[in-house]
Short mmCIF file of C-alpha atoms in Angstrom, two decimals:
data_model
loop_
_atom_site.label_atom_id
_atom_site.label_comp_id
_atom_site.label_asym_id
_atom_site.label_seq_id
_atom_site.Cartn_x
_atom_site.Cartn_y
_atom_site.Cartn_z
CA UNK K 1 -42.79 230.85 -112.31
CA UNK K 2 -40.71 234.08 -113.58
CA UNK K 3 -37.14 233.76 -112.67
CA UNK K 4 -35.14 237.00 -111.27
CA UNK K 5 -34.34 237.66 -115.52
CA UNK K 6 -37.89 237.73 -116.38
CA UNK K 7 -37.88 233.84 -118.24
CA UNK K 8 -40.43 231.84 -117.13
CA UNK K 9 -38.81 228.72 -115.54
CA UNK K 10 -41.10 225.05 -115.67
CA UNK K 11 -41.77 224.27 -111.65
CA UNK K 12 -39.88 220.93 -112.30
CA UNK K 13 -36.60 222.32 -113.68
CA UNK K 14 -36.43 224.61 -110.05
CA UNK K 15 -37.70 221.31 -107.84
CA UNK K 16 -35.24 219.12 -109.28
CA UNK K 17 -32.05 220.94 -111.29
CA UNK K 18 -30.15 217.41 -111.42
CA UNK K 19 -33.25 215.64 -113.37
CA UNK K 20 -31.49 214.59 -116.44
CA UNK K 21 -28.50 212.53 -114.08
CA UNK K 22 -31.81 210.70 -111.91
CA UNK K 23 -33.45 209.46 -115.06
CA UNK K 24 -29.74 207.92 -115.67
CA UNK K 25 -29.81 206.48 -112.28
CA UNK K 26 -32.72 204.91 -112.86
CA UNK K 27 -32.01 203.38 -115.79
CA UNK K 28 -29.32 201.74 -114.47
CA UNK K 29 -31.17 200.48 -111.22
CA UNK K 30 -33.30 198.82 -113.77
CA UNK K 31 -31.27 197.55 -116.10
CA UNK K 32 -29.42 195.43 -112.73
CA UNK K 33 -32.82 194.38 -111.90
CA UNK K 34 -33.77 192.81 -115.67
CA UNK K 35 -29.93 190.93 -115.10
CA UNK K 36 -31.12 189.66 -111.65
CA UNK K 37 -34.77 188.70 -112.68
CA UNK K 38 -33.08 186.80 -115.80
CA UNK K 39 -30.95 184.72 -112.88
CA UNK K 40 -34.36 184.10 -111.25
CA UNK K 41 -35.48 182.71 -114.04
CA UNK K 42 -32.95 180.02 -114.53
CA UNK K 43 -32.64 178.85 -110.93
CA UNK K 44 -36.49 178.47 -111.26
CA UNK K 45 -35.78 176.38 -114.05
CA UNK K 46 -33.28 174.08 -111.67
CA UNK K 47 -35.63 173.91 -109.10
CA UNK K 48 -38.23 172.09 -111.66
CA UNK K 49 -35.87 169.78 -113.13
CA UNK K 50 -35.44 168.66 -109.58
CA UNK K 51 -38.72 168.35 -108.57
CA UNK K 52 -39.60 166.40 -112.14
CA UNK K 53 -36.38 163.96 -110.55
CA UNK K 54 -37.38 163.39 -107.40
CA UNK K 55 -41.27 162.98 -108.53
CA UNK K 56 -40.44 159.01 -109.25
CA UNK K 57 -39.67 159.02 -105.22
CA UNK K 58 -42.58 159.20 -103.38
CA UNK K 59 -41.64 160.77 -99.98
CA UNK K 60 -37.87 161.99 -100.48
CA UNK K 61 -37.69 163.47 -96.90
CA UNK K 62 -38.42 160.30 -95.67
CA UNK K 63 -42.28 161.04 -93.89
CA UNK K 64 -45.30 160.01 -95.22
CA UNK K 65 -48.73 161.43 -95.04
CA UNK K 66 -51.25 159.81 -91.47
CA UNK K 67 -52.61 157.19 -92.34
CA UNK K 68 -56.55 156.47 -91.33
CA UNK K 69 -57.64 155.33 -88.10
CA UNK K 70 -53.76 155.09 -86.69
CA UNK K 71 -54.76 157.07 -83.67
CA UNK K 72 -52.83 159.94 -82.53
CA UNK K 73 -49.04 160.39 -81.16
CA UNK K 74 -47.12 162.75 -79.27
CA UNK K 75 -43.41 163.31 -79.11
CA UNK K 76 -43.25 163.73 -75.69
CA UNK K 77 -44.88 160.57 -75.31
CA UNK K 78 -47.65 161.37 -72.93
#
């Protein structure tokens, strides 16, 4: 595209004339995102170590699979 002087002007430079500050931007947005994922990681870390503890229990919410041929129950008792 020509602009009023006569200079040919790249179609992105007209679409966009802050470009340079939304690259910035971005880099920010995903530099918080590479802090956050890094926090992921060690709470996934956490979460292993406790389920590697409580492995030795065998049913730490205090249920246990059906067993075979129990028959069938209903909380509302009917």
């Amino acid at each position: 595209m020509l602009a009023p002087t006569g200079v040919r002007v790249p179609l992105w430079e007209r679409a966009c004339p802050r470009w340079g500050r939304h690259i910035q931007h971005q880099r920010r947005l995903t530099h918080r995102h590479r802090e956050q994922a890094r926090s992921h990681r060690k709470a996934k870390a956490k979460t292993e170590a406790l389920r590697q503890f409580l492995q030795g229990y065998a049913f730490p919410c205090g249920s246990e699979p059906a067993r075979d041929g129990a028959g069938t129950f209903s909380i509302n008792g009917a």
